Tab-separated table of C-alpha atoms in Angstrom:
chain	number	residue	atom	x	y	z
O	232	UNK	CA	11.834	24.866	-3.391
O	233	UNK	CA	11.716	24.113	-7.428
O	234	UNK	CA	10.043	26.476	-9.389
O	235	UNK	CA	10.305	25.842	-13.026
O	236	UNK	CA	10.566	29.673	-13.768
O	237	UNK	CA	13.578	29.941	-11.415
O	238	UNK	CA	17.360	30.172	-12.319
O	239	UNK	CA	19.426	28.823	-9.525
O	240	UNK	CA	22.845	30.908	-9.105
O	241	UNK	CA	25.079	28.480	-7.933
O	242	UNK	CA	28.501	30.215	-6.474
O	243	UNK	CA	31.897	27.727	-7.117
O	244	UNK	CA	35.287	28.069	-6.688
O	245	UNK	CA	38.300	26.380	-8.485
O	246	UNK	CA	39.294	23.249	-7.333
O	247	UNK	CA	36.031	22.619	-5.827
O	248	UNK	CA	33.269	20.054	-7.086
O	249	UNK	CA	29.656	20.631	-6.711
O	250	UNK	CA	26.202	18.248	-6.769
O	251	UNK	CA	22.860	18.965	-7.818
O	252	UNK	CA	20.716	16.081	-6.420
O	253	UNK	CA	17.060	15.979	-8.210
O	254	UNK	CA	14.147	13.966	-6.784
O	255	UNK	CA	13.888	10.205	-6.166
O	256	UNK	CA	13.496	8.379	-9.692
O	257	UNK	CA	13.792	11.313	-11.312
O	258	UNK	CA	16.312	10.257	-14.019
O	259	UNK	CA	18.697	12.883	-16.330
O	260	UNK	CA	19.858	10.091	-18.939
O	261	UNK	CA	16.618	9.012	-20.563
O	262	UNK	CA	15.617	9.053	-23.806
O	263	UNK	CA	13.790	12.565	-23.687
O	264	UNK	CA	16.426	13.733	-21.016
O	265	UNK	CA	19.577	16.033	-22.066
O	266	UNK	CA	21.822	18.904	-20.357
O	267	UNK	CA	24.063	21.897	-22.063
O	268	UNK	CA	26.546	24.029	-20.511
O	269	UNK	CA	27.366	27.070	-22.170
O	270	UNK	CA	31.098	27.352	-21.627
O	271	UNK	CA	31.480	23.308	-21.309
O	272	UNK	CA	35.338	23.308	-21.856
O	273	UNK	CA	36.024	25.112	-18.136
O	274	UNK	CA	34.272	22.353	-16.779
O	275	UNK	CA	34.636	18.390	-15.857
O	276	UNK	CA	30.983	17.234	-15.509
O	277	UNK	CA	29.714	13.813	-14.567
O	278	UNK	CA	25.674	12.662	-15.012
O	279	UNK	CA	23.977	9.612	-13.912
O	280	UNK	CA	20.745	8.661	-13.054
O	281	UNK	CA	19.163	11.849	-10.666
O	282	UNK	CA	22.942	13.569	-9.876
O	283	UNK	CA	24.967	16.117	-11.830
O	284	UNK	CA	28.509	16.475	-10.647
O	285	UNK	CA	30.796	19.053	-12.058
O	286	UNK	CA	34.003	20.882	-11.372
O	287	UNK	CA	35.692	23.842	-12.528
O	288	UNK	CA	38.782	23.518	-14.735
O	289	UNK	CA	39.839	27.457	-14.759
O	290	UNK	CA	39.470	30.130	-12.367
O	291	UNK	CA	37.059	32.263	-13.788
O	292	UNK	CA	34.046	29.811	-15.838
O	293	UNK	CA	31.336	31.747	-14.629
O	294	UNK	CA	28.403	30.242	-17.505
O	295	UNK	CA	25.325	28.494	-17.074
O	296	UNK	CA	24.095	24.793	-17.149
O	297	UNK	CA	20.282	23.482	-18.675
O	298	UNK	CA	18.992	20.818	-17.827
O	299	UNK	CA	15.772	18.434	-18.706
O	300	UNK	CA	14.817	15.572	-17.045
O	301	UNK	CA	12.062	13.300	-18.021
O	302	UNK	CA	9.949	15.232	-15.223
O	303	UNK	CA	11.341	19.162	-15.175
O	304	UNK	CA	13.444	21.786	-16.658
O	305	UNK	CA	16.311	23.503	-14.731
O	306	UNK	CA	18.046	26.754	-15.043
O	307	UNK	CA	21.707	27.251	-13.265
O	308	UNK	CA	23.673	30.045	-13.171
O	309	UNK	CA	27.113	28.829	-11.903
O	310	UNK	CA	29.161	32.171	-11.142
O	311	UNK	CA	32.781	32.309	-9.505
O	312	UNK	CA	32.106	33.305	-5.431
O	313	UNK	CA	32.049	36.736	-4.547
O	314	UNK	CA	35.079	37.486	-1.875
O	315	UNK	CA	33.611	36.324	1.808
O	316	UNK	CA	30.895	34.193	-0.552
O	317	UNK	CA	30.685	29.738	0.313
O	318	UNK	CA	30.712	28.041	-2.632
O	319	UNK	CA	28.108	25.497	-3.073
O	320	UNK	CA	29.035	21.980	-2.502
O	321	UNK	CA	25.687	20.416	-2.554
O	322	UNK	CA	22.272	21.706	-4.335
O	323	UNK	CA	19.128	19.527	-4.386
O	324	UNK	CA	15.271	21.119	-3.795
O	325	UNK	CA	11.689	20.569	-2.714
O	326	UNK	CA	9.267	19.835	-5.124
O	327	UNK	CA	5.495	21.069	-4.437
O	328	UNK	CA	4.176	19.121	-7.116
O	329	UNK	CA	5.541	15.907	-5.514
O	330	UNK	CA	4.293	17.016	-2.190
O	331	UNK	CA	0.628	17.962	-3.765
O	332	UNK	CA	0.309	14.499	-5.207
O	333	UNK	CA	1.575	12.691	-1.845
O	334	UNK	CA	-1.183	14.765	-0.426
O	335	UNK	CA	-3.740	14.094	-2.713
O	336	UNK	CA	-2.813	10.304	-2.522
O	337	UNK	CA	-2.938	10.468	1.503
O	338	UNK	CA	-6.368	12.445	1.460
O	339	UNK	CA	-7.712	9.727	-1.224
O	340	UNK	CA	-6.576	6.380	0.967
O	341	UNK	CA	-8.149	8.422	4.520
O	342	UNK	CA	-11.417	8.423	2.445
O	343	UNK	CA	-10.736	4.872	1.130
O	344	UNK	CA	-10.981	4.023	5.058
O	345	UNK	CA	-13.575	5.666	6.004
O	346	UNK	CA	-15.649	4.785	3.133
O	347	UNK	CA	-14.467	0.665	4.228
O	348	UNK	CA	-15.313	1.937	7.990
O	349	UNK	CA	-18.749	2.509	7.085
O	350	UNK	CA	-19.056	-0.559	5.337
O	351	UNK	CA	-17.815	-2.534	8.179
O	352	UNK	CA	-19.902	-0.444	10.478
O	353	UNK	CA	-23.094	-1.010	7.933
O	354	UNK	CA	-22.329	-4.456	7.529
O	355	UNK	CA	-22.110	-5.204	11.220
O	356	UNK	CA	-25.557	-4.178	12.066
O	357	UNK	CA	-26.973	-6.401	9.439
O	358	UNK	CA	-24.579	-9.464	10.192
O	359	UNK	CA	-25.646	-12.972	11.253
O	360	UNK	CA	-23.480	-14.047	13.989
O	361	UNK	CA	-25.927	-17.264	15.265
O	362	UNK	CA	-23.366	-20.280	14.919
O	363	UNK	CA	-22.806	-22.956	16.620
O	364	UNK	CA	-18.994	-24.845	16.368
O	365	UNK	CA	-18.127	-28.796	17.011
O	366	UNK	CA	-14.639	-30.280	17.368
O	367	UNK	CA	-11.275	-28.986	17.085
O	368	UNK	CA	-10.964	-25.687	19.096
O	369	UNK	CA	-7.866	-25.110	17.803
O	370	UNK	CA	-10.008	-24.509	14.132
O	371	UNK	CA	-12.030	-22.177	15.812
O	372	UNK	CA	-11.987	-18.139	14.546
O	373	UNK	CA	-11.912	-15.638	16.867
O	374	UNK	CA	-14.837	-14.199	15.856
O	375	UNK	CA	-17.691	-15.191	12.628
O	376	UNK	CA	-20.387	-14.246	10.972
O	377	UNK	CA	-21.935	-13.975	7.362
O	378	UNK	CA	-24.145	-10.963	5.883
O	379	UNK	CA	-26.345	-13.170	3.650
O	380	UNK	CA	-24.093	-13.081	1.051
O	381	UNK	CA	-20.700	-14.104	2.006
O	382	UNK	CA	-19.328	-15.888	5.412
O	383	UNK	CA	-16.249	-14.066	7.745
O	384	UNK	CA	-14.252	-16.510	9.756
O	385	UNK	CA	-11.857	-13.880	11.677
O	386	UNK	CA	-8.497	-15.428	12.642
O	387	UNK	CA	-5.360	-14.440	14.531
O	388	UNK	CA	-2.802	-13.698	11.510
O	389	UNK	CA	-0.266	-15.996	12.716
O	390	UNK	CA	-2.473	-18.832	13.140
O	391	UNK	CA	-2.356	-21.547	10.023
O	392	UNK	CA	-5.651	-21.217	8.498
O	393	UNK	CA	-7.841	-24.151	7.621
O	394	UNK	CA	-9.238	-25.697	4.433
O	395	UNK	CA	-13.155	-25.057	4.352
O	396	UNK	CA	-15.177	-26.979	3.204
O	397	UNK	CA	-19.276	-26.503	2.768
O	398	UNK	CA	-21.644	-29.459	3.690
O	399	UNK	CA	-23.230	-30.382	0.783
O	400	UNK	CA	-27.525	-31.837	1.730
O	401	UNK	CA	-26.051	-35.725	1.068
O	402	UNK	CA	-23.109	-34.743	3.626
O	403	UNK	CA	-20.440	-34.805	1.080
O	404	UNK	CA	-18.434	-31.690	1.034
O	405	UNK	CA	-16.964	-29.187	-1.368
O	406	UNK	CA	-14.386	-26.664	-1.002
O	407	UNK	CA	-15.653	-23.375	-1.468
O	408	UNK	CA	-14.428	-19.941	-3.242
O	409	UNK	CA	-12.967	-17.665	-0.944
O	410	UNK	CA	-9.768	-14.693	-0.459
O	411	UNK	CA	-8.239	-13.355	2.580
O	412	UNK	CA	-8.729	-10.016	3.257
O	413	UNK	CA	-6.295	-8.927	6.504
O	414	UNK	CA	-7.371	-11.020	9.381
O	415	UNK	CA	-10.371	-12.604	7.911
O	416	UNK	CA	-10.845	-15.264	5.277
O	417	UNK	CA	-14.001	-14.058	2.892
O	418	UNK	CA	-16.329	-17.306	1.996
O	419	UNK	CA	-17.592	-15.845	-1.270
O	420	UNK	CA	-21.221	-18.051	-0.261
O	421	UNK	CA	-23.053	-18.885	2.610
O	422	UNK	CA	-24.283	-22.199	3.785
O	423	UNK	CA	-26.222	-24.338	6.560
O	424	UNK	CA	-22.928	-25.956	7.685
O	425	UNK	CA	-18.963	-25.699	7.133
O	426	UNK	CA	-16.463	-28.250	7.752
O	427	UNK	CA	-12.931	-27.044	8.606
O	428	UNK	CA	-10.034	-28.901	8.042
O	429	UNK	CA	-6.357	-28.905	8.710
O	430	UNK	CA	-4.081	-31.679	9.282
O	431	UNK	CA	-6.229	-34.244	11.239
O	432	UNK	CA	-7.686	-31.451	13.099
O	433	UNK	CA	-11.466	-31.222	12.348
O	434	UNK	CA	-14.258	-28.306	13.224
O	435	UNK	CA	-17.794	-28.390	12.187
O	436	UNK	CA	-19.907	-25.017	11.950
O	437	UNK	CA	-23.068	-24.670	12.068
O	438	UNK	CA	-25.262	-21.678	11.075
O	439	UNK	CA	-28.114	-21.444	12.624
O	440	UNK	CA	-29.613	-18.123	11.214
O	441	UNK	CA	-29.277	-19.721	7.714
O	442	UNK	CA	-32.224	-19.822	5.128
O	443	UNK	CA	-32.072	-20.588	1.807
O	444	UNK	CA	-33.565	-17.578	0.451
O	445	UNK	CA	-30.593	-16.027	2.113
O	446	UNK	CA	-32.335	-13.540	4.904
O	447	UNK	CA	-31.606	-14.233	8.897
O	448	UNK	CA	-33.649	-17.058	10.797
O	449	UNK	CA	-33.485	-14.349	13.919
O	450	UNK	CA	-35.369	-16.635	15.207
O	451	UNK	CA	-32.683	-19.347	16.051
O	452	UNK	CA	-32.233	-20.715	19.429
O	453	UNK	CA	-28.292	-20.008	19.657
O	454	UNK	CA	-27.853	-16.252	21.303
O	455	UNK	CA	-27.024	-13.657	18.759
O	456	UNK	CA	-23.309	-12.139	18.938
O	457	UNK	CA	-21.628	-15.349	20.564
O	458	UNK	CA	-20.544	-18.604	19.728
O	459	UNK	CA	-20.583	-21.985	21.323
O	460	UNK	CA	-17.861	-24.284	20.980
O	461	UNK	CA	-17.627	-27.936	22.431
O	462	UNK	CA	-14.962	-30.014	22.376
O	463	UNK	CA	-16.443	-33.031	20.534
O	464	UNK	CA	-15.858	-34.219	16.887
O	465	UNK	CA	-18.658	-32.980	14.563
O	466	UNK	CA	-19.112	-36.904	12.408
């Protein structure tokens, strides 16, 4: 585990190379970054990117090595192994900074979730869901509804998803403003009537909870929670 008031003893023997392996994307050659050795003509040493390889050139080198990275400081003692001592071949560490952050991040995106949960959830009771659908079923979302300010058409993600397109009052249509957002393609508006379109495929919606002033027609004579489909072109 690092600990930045530590000094590593690292045991070596001659003829032997050893690695000290520093974090992911942590980088020793940057601009701000540098190393010293104290005794640095006993020893071959080799630096790039988040590694520092180095060998002993005499039997007895025993010194120490500094490093700074553009993240941490390190202390190293390298010392010639005691008799019945392993050298180290290999040094890297844990970092509980790293692992606080990664934490932190994990704990932030759970609440992120739960926060969207309860939107969904609070959403969901306060949805419109009375639509009726004419045409191509193919068009047809698994599931829609709108919550007075924007319109949900929930589709299978591998399905190609349609063009759509709101009725305008002389029947002409426009295509409206909308963004995808997992399964679900957001209309940023809501309207009396949709036209989807793709290829020569063609599916009319109708919303039957729609008012202009933008609050549910509960009301409406289609069943609240479902929606009918028929077969027939919508002209």
């Amino acid at each position: 585990m690092f600990d930045s008031s530590e000094v590593y003893r690292v045991p070596f023997r001659a003829g032997t190379a050893t690695l000290i392996q520093l974090e992911p994307g942590e980088v020793i050659d940057g601009p701000a970054s540098g190393m010293g050795m104290g005794d640095s003509k006993a020893w071959k040493v080799g630096a790039k990117s988040n590694w520092i390889l180095f060998k002993p050139t005499e039997a007895h080198a025993d010194t120490n090595l500094i490093v700074v990275t553009d993240r941490r400081r390190y202390a190293v003692e390298l010392v010639t192994s005691d008799r019945g001592e392993a050298a180290v071949w290999s040094l890297n560490f844990t970092y509980p900074d790293t692992r606080s952050r990664e934490a932190q991040a994990a704990a932030k995106k759970q609440l992120l979730a739960a926060d969207r949960a309860r939107s969904s959830a609070a959403t969901s009771l306060h949805a419109n869901e009375i639509y009726d659908m004419q045409g191509d079923t193919v068009l047809a979302p698994t599931s829609m509804w709108d919550d007075s300010r924007f319109t949900y058409f929930r589709y299978a993600t591998t399905r190609d998803l349609p063009d759509i397109n709101r009725v305008l009052p002389d029947g002409s249509e426009a295509l409206v403003n909308s963004h995808v957002d997992g399964d679900t393609v957001v209309v940023h508006e809501t309207a009396a009537r949709f036209m989807l379109r793709l290829g020569k495929s063609v599916l009319g919606v109708r919303n039957n909870g729609y008012t202009p002033d933008g609050r549910f027609n509960t009301t409406g004579t289609t069943v609240p929670g479902t929606v009918r489909i028929t077969k027939e072109h919508d002209q």
